[in-house]
mmCIF file of C-alpha atoms in Angstrom:
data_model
loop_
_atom_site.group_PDB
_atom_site.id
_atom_site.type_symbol
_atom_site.label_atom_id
_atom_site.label_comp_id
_atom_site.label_asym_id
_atom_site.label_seq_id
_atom_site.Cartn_x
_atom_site.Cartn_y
_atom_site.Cartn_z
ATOM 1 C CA UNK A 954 17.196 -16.734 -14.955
ATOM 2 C CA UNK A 955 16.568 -17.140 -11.271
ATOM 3 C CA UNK A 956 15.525 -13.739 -10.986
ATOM 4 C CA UNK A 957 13.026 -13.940 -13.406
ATOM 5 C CA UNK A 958 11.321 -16.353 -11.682
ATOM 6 C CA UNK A 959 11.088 -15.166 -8.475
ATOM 7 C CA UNK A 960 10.195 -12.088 -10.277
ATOM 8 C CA UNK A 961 7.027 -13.439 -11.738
ATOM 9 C CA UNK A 962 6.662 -15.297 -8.942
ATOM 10 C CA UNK A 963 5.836 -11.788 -6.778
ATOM 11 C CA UNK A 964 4.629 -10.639 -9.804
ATOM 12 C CA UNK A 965 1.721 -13.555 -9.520
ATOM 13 C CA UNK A 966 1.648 -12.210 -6.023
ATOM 14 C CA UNK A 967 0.786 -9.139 -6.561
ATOM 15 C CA UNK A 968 -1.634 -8.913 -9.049
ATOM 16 C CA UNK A 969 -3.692 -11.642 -7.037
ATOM 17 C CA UNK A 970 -3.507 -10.125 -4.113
ATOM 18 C CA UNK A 971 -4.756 -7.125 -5.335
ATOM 19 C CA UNK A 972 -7.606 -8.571 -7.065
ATOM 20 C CA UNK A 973 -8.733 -10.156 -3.708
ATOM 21 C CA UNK A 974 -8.449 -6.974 -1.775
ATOM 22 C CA UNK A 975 -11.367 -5.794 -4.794
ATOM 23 C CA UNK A 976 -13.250 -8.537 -4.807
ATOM 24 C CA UNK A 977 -13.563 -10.142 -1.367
ATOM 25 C CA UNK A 978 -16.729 -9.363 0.765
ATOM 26 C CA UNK A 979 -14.889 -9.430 4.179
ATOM 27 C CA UNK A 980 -13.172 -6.005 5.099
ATOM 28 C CA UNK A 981 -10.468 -7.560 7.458
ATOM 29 C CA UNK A 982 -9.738 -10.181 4.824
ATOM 30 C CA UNK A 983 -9.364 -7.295 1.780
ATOM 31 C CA UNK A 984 -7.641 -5.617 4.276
ATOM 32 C CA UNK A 985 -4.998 -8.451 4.857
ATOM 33 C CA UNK A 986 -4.674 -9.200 1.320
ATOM 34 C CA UNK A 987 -3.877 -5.226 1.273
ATOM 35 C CA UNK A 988 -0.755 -6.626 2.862
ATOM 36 C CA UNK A 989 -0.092 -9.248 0.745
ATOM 37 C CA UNK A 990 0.021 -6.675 -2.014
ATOM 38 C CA UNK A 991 2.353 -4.571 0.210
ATOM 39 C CA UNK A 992 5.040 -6.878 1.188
ATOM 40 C CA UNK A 993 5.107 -7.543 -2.659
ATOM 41 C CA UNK A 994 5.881 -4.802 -4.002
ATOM 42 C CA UNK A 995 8.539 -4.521 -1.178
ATOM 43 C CA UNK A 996 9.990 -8.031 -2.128
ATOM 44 C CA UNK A 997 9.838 -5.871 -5.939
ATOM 45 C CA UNK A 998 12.143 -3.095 -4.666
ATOM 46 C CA UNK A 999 14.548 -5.980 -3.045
ATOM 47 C CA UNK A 1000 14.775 -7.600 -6.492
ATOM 48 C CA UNK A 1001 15.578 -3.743 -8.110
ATOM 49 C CA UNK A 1002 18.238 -3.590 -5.533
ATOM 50 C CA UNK A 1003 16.063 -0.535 -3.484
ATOM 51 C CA UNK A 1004 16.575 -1.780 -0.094
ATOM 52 C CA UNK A 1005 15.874 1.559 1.101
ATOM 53 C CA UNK A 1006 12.463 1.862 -0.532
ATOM 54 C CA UNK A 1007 11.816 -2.063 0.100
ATOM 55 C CA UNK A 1008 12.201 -1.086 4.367
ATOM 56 C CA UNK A 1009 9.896 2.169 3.770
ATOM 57 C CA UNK A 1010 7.135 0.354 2.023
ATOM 58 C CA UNK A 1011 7.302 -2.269 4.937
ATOM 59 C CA UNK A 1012 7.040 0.082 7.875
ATOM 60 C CA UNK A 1013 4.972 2.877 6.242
ATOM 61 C CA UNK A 1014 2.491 0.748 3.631
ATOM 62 C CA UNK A 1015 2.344 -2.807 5.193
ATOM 63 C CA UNK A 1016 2.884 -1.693 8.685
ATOM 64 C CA UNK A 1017 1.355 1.713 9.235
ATOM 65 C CA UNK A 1018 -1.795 2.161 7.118
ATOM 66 C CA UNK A 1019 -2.854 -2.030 7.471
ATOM 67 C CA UNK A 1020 -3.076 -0.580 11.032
ATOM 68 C CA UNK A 1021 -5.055 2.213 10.190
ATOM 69 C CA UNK A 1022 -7.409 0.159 8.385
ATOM 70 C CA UNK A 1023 -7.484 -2.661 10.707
ATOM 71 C CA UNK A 1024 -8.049 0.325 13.199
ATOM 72 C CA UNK A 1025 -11.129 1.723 11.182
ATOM 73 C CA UNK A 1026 -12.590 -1.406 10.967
ATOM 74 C CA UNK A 1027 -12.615 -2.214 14.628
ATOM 75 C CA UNK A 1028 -13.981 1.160 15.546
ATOM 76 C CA UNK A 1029 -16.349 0.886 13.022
ATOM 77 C CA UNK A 1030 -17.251 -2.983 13.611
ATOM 78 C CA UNK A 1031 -18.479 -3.126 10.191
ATOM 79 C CA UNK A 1032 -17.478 -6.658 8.909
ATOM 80 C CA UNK A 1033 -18.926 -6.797 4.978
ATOM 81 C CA UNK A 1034 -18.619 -4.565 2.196
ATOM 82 C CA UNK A 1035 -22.268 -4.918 1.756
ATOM 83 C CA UNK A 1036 -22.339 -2.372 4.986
ATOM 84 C CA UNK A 1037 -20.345 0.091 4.151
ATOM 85 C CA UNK A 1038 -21.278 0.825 0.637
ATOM 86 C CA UNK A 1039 -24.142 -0.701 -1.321
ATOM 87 C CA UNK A 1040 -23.243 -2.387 -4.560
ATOM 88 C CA UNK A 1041 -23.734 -0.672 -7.624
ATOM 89 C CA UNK A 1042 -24.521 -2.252 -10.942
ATOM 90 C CA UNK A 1043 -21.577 -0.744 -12.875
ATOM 91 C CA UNK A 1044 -19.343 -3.835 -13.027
ATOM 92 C CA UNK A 1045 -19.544 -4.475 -16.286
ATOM 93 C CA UNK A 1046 -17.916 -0.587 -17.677
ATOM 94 C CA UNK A 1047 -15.443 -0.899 -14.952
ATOM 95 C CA UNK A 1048 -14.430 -4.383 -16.176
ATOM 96 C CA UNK A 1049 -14.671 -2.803 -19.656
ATOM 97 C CA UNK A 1050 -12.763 0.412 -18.822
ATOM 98 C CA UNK A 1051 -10.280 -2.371 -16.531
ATOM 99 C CA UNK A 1052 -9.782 -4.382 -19.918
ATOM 100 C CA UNK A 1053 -8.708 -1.332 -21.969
ATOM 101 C CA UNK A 1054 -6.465 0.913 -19.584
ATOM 102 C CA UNK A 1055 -4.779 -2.568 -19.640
ATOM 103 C CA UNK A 1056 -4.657 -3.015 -23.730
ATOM 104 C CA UNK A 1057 -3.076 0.299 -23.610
ATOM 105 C CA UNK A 1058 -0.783 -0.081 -21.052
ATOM 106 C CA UNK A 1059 0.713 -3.495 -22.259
ATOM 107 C CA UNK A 1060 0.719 -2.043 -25.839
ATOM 108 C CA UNK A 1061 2.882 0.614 -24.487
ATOM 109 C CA UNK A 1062 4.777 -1.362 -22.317
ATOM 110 C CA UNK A 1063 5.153 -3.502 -25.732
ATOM 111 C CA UNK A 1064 6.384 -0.448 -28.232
ATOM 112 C CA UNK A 1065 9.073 0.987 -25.404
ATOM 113 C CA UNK A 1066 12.281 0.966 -26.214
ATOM 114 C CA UNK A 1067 13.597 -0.635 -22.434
ATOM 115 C CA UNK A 1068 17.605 1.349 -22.363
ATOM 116 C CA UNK A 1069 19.049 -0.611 -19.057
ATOM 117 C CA UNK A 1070 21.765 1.207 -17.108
ATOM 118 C CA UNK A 1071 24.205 0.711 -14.745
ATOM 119 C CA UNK A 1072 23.258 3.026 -11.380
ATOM 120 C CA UNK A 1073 24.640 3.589 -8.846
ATOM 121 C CA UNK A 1074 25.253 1.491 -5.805
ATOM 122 C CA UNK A 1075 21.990 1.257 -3.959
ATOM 123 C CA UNK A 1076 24.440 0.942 0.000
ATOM 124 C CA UNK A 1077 25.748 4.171 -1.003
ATOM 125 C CA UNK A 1078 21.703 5.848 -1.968
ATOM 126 C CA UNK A 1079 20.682 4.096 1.276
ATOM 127 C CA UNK A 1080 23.584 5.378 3.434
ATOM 128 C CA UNK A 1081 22.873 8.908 1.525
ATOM 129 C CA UNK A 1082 19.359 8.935 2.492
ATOM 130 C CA UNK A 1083 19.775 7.939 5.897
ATOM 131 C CA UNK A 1084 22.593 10.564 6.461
ATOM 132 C CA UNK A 1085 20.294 13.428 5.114
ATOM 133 C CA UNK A 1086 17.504 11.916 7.446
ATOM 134 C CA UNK A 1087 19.317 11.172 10.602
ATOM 135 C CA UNK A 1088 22.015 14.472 10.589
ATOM 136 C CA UNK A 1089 21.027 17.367 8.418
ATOM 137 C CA UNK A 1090 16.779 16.983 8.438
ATOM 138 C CA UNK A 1091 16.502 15.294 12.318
ATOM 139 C CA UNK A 1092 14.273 17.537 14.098
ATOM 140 C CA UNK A 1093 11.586 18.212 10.507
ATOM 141 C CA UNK A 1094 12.152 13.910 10.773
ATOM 142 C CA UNK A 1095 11.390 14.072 14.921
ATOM 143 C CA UNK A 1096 8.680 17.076 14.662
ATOM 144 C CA UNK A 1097 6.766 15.242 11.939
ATOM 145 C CA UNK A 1098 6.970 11.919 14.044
ATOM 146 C CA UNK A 1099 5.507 13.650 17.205
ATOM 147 C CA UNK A 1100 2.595 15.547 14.575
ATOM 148 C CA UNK A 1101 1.353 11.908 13.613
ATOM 149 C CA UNK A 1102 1.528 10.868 17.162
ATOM 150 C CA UNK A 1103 -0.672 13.891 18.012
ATOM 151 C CA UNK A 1104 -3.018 13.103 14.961
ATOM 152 C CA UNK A 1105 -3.334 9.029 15.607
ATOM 153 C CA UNK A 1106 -4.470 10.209 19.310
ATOM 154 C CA UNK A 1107 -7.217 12.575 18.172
ATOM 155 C CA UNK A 1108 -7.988 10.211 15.509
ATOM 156 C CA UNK A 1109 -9.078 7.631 18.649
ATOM 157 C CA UNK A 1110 -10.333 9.896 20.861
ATOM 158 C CA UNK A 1111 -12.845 11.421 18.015
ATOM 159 C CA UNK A 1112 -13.762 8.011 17.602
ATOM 160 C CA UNK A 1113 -14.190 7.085 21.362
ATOM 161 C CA UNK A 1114 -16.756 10.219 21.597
ATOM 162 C CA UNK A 1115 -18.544 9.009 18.994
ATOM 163 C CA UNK A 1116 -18.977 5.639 20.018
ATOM 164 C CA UNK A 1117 -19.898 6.838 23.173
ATOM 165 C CA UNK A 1118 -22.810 8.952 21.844
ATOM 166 C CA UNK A 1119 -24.148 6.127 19.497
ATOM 167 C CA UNK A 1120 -24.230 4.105 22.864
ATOM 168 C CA UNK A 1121 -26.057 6.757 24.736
ATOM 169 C CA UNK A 1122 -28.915 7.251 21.594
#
C-alpha cells in the first residue's frame, strides 16, 4: 500500500516535471525541471529495487548532461526559448497527436496481461555489474573516461574561440 503511494507520488513528479521542462519559457528553469524529471525516474528504479540503474541515472542523466545543458546555456547566454527557436503555430496537432499516442498507450497498457515474477536479487546484479566493470572491462571503463575528458575540453575550447571571434566582429 505504501508503495503505491509513494509510487504515484514520483509518478505525479514526473509527469509534471516533464511538462514544465516543455512548457516553461526560461531555459535554466526547463533545464532544472530536466532534473526534477531525472532524480524521478531514479527514485522509480529505487522503488523497482534497481539500485544500480537508480546511481547511473543520478550521475550520468541528473548529474552529467544537466551540466552540459547548464554549460550550453552559459556559453550561449541565451536566457528564453523565444531566442533560440521561434515559436511555431503547430500546438494544436502536437497536442492532438500528444492526446492519441496517449489513448493508445493507456489502452495498451489497459489490455496487457501484467505476469509479475520473482527476479533475482538486485545486490547480487549490482555486485555483478560492478565486478564486470571494475575487473574484467577496467581499462575500455578508464579509456572511455579519459575520451569524454578529451571531448568536454574541446567542447570548451571550440566554444571559447568562438566567443572570442563574436567579441572581435
Amino acid at each position: 500500500m505504501l508503495t503505491s503511494i509513494v509510487f504515484y507520488i514520483f509518478a505525479a513528479v514526473i509527469v509534471a516535471s516533464a511538462l514544465a521542462v516543455v512548457l516553461m519559457k526560461n531555459l535554466v528553469h526547463a533545464a532544472l525541471y530536466l532534473v526534477a524529471a531525472f532524480v524521478g525516474v531514479a527514485a522509480m528504479y529505487v522503488l523497482l529495487e534497481a539500485e544500480f540503474l537508480a546511481v547511473v541515472q543520478i550521475l550520468v542523466y541528473a548529474g552529467a548532461v544537466a551540466i552540459i545543458i547548464a554549460f550550453g546555456l552559459m556559453l550561449t547566454r541565451r536566457t528564453t526559448m523565444s531566442e533560440t527557436s521561434g515559436f511555431n503555430t503547430q500546438k494544436r496537432w502536437a497536442a492532438v497527436t500528444g492526446a492519441v499516442l496517449f489513448g493508445i498507450i493507456a489502452f495498451l497498457f489497459a489490455r496487457t496481461d501484467w505476469n509479475v515474477k520473482e527476479g533475482a536479487s538486485s545486490t547480487s546484479v549490482t555486485e555483478g555489474i560492478s565486478e564486470l566493470m571494475f575487473v574484467d572491462y577496467v581499462i575500455a571503463f578508464e579509456t572511455i573516461a579519459i575520451l569524454l575528458l578529451i571531448a568536454m575540453v574541446g567542447a570548451i575550447v571550440i566554444a571559447k574561440e568562438v566567443k572570442k571571434r563574436r567579441d572581435n566582429a
